[in-house]
N, CA and C atoms as an extended XYZ file, in Angstrom:
363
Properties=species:S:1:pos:R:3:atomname:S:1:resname:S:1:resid:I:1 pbc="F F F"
N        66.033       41.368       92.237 N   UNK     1
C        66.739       40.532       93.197 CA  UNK     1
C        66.926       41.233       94.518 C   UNK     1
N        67.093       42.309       94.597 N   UNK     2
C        67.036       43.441       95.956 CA  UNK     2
C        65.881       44.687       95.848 C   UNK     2
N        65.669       44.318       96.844 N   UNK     3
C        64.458       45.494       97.574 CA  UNK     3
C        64.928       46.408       98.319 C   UNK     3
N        65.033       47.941       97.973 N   UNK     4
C        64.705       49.091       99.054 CA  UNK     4
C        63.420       49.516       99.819 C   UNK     4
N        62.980       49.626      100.796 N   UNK     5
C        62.050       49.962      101.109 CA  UNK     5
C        61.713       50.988      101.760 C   UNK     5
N        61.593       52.061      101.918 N   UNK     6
C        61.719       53.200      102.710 CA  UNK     6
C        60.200       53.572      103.508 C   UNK     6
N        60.314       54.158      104.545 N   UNK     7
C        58.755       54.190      104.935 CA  UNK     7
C        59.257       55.318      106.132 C   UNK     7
N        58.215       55.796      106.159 N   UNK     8
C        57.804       57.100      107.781 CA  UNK     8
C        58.139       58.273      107.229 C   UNK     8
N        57.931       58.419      106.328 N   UNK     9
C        58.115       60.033      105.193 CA  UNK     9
C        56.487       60.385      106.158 C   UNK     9
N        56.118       61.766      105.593 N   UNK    10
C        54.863       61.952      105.884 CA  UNK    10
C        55.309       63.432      106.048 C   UNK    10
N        53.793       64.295      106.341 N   UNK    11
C        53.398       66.047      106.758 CA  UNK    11
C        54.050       66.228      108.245 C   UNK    11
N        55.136       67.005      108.241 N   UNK    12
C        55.216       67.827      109.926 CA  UNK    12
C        55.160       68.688      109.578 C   UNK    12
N        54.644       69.557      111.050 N   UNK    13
C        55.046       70.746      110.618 CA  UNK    13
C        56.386       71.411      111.743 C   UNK    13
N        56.767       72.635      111.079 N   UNK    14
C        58.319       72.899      111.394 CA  UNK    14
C        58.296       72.666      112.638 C   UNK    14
N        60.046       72.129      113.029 N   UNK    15
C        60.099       72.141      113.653 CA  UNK    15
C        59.912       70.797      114.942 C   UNK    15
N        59.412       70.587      113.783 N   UNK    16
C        58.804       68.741      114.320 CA  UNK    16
C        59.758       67.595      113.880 C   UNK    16
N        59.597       65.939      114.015 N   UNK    17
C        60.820       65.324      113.986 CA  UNK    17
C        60.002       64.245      113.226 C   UNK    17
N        60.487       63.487      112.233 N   UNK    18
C        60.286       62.248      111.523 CA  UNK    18
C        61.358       61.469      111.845 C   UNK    18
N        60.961       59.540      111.845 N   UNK    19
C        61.824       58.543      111.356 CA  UNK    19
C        61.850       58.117      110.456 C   UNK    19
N        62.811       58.079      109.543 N   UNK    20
C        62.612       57.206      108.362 CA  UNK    20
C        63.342       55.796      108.665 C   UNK    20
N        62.956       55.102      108.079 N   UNK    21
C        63.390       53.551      107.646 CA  UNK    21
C        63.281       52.844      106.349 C   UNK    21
N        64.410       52.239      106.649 N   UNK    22
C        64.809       51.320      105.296 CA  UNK    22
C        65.211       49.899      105.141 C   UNK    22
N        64.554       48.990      104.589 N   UNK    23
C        64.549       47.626      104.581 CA  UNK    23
C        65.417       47.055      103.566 C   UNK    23
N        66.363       46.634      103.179 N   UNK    24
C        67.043       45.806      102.143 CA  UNK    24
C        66.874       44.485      102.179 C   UNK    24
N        66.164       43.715      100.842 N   UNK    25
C        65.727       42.601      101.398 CA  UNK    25
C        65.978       41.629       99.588 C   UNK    25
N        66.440       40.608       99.980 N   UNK    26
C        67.140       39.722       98.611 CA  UNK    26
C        67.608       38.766       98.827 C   UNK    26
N        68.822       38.411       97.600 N   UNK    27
C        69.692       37.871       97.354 CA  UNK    27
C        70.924       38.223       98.612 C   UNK    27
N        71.065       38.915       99.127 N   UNK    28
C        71.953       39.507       99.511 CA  UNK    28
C        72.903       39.111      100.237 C   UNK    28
N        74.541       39.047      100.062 N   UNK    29
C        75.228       38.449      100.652 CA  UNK    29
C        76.344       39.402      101.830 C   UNK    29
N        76.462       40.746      101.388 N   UNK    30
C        76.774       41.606      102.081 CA  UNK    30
C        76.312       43.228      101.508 C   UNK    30
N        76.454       44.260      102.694 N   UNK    31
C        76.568       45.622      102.573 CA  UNK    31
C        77.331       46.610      103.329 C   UNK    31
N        78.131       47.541      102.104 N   UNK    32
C        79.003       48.088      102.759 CA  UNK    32
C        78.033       49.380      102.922 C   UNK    32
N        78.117       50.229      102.358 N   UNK    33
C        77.992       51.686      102.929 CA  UNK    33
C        76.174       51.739      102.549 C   UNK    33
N        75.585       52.278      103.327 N   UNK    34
C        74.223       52.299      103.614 CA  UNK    34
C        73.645       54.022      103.782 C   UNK    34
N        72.808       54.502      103.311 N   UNK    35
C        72.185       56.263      103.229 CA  UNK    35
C        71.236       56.808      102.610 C   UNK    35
N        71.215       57.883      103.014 N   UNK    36
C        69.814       58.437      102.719 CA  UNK    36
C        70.265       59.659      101.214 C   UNK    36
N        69.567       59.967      100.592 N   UNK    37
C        69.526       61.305       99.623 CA  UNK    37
C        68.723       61.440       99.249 C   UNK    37
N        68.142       63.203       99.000 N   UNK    38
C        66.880       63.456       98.926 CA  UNK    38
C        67.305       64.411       97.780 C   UNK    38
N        65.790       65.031       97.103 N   UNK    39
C        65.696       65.249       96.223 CA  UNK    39
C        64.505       66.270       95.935 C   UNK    39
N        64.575       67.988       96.415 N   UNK    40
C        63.430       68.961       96.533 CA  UNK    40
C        63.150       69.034       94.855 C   UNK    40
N        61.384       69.677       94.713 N   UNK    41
C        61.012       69.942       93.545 CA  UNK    41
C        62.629       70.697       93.071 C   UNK    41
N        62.941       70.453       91.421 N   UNK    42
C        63.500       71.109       90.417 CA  UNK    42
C        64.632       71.818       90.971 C   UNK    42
N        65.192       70.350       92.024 N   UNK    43
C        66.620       70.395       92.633 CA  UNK    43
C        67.191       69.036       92.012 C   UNK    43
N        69.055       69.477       92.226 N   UNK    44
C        69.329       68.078       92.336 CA  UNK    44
C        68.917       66.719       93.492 C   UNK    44
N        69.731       66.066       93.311 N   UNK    45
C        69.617       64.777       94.155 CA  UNK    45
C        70.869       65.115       95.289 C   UNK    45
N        70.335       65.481       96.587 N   UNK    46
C        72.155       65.497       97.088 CA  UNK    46
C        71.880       64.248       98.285 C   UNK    46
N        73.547       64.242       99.154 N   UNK    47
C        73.260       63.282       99.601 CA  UNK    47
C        72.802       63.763      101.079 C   UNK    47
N        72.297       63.218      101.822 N   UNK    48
C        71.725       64.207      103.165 CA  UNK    48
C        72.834       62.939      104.258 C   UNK    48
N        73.176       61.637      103.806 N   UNK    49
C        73.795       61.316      105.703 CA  UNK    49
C        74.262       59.682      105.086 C   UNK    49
N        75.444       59.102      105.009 N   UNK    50
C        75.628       57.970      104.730 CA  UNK    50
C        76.262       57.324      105.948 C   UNK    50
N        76.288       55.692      105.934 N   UNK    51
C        76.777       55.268      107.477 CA  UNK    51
C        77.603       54.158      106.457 C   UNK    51
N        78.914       53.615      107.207 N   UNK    52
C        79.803       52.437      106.103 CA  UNK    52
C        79.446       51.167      107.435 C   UNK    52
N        79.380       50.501      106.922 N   UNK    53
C        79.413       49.135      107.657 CA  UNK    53
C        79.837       49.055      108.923 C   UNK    53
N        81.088       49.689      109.787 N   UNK    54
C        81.919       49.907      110.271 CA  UNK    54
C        81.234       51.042      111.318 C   UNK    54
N        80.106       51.773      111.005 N   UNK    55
C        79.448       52.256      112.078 CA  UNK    55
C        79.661       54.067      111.098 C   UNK    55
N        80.982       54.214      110.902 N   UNK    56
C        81.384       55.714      110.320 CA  UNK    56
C        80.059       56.579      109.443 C   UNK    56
N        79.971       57.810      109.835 N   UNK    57
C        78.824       58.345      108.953 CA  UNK    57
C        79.573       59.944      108.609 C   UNK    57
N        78.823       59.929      107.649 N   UNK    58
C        78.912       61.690      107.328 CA  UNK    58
C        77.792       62.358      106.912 C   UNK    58
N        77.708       63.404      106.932 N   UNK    59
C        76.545       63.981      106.853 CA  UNK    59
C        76.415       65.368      106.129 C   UNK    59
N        75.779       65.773      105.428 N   UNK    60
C        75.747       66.999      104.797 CA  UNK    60
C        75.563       68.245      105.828 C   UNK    60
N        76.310       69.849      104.995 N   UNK    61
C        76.343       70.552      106.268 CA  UNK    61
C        75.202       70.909      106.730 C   UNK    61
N        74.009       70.579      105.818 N   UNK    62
C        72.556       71.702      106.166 CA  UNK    62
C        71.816       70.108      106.891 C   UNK    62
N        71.902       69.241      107.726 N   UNK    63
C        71.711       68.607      108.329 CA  UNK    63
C        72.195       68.083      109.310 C   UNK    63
N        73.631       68.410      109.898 N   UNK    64
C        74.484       68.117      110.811 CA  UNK    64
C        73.825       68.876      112.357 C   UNK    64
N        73.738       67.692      112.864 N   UNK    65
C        73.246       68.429      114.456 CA  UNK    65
C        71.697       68.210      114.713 C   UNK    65
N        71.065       67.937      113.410 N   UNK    66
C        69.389       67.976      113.152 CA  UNK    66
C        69.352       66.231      112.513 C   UNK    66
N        69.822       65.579      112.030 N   UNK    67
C        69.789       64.434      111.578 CA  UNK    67
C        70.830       63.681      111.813 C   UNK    67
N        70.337       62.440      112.327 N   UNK    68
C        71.164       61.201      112.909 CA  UNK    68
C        70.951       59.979      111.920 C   UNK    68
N        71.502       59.391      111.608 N   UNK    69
C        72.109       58.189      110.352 CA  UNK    69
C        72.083       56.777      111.668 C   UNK    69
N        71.964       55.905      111.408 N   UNK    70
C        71.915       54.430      112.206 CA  UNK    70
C        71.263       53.441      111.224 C   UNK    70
N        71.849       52.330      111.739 N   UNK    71
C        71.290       50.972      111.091 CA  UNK    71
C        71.977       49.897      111.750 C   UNK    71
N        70.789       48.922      111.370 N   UNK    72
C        70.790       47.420      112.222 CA  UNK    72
C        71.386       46.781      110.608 C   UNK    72
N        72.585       45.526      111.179 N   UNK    73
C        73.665       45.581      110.231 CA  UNK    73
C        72.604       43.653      110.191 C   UNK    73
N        72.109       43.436      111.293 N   UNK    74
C        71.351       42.261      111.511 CA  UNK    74
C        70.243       42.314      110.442 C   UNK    74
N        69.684       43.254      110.489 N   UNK    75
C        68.380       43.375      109.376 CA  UNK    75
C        68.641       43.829      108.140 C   UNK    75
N        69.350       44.465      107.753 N   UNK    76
C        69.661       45.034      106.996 CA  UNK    76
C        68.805       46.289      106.797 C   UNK    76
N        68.907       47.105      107.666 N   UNK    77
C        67.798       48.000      107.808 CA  UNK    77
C        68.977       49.592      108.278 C   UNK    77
N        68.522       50.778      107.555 N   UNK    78
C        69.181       51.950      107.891 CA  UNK    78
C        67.850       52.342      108.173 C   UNK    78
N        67.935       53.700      108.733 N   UNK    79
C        67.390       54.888      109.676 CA  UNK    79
C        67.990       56.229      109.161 C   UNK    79
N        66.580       56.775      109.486 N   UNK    80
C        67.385       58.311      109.723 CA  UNK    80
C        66.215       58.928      110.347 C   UNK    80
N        66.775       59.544      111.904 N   UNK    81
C        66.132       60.463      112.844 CA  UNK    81
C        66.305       61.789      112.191 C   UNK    81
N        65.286       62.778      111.612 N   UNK    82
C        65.049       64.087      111.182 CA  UNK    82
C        64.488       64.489      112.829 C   UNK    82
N        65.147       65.879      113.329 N   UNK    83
C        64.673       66.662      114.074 CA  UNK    83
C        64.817       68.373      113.798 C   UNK    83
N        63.937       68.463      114.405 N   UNK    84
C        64.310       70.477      113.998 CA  UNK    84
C        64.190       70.763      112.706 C   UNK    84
N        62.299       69.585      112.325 N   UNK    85
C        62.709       70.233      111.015 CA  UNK    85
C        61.949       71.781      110.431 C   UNK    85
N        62.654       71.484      108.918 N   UNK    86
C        61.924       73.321      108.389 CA  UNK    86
C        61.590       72.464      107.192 C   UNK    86
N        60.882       73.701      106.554 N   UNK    87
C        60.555       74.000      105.439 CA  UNK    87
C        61.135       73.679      103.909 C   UNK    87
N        62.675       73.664      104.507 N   UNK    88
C        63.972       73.762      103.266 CA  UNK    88
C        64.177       71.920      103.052 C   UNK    88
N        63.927       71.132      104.495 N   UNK    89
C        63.981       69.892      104.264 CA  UNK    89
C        63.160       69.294      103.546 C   UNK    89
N        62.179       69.432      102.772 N   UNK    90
C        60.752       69.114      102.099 CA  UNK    90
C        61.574       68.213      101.027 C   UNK    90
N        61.557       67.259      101.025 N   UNK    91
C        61.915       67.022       99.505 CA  UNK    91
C        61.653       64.925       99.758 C   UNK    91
N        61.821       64.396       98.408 N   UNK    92
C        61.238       62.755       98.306 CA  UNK    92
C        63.241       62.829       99.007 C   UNK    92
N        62.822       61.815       99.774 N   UNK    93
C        64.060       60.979      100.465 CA  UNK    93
C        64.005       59.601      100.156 C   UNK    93
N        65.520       59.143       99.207 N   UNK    94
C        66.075       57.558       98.774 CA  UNK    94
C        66.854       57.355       99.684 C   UNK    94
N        66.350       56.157       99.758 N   UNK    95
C        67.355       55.044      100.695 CA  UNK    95
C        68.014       54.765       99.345 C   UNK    95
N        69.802       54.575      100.420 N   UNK    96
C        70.764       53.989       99.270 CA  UNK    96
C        71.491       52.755       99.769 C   UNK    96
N        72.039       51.562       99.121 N   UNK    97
C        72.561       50.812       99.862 CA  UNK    97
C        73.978       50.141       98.800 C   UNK    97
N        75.000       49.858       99.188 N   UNK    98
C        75.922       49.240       98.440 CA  UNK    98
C        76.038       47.861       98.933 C   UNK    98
N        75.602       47.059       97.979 N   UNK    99
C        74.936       45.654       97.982 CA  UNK    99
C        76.127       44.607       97.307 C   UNK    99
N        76.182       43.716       97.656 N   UNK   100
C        76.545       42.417       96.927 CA  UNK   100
C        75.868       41.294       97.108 C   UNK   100
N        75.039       41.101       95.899 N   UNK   101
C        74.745       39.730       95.763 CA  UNK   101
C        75.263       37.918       96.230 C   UNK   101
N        74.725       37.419       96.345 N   UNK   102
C        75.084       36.035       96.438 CA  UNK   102
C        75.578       35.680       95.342 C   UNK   102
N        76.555       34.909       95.137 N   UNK   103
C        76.952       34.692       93.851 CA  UNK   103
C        78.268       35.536       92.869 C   UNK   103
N        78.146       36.599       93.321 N   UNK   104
C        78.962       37.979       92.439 CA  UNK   104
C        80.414       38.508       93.250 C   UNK   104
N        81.117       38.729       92.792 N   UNK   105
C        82.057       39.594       93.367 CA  UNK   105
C        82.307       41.123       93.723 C   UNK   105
N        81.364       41.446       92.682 N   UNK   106
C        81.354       43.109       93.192 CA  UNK   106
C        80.411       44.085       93.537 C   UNK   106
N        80.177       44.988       94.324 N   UNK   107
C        79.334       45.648       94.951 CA  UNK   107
C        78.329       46.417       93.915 C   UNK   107
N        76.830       46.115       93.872 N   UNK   108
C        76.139       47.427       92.433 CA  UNK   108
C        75.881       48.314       93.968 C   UNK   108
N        75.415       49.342       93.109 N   UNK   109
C        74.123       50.665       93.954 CA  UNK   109
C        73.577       50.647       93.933 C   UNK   109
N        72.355       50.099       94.876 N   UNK   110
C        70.567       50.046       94.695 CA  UNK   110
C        70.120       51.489       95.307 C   UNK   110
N        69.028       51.547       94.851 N   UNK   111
C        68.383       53.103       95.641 CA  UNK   111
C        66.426       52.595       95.655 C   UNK   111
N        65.873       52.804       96.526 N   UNK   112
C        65.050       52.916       97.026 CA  UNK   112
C        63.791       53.524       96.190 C   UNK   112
N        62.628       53.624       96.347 N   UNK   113
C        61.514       53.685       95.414 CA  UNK   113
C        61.060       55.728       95.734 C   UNK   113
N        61.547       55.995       97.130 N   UNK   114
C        61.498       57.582       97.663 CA  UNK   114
C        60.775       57.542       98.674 C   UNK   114
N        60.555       58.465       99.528 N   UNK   115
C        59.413       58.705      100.407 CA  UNK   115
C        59.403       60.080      100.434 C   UNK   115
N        58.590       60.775      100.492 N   UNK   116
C        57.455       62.174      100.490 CA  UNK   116
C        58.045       62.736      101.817 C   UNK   116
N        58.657       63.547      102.052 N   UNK   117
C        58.488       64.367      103.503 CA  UNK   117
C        58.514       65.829      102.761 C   UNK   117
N        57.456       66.154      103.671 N   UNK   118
C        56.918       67.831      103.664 CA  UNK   118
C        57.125       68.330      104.687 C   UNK   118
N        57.579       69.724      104.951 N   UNK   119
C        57.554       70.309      106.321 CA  UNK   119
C        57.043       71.617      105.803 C   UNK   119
N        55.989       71.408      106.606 N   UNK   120
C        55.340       73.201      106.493 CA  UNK   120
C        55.325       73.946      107.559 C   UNK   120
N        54.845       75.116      107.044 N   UNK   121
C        55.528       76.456      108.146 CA  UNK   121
C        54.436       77.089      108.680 C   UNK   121
């Protein structure tokens, strides 16, 4: 019933800047908090930058200053500007979204299919 879609992962090399984007597309009747979390080989899952409806974001410390969080509340679409990147950022990046259906009263957690970003040195 809901689609994540994530896209603009891809090879930089350090030091260089990616966009990612994310499409939410459904049933959908509202969304509150909207973000990204990534996930390096035979690491956990952490969260790298979330934005709430309301515009508010936070961001993890090893990305603060280097990654910017945004989204169009019209499309249902989040972002995330990677700059200055390295090596350590390499990892599959999920779009996350807190969704409510048409029909339902309460919010599930969808997450996104991943996208690939590599940064080599």
């Amino acid at each position: 019933q809901v689609q994540l879609v994530e896209s603009g992962g891809g090879l930089v090399q350090r030091g260089g800047s990616l966009r990612l984007s994310c499409a939410a597309s459904g049933s959908i009747f509202s969304i509150t908090d909207m973000g990204w979390h990534r996930q390096a080989p035979g690491k956990s899952r952490d969260m790298v930058a979330i934005t709430t409806s309301d515009g508010t974001t936070k961001y993890a410390d090893s990305v603060k200053g280097r990654f910017t969080i945004s989204r169009d509340n019209a499309k249902n679409m989040v972002y995330l500007q990677m700059n200055s990147l390295g090596p350590e950022d390499t990892a599959v990046y999920y779009c996350t979204a807190m969704i409510k259906l048409r029909g339902l009263i309460y919010y599930q957690d969808y997450w996104g299919q991943g996208t690939q970003v590599t940064v080599s040195s």
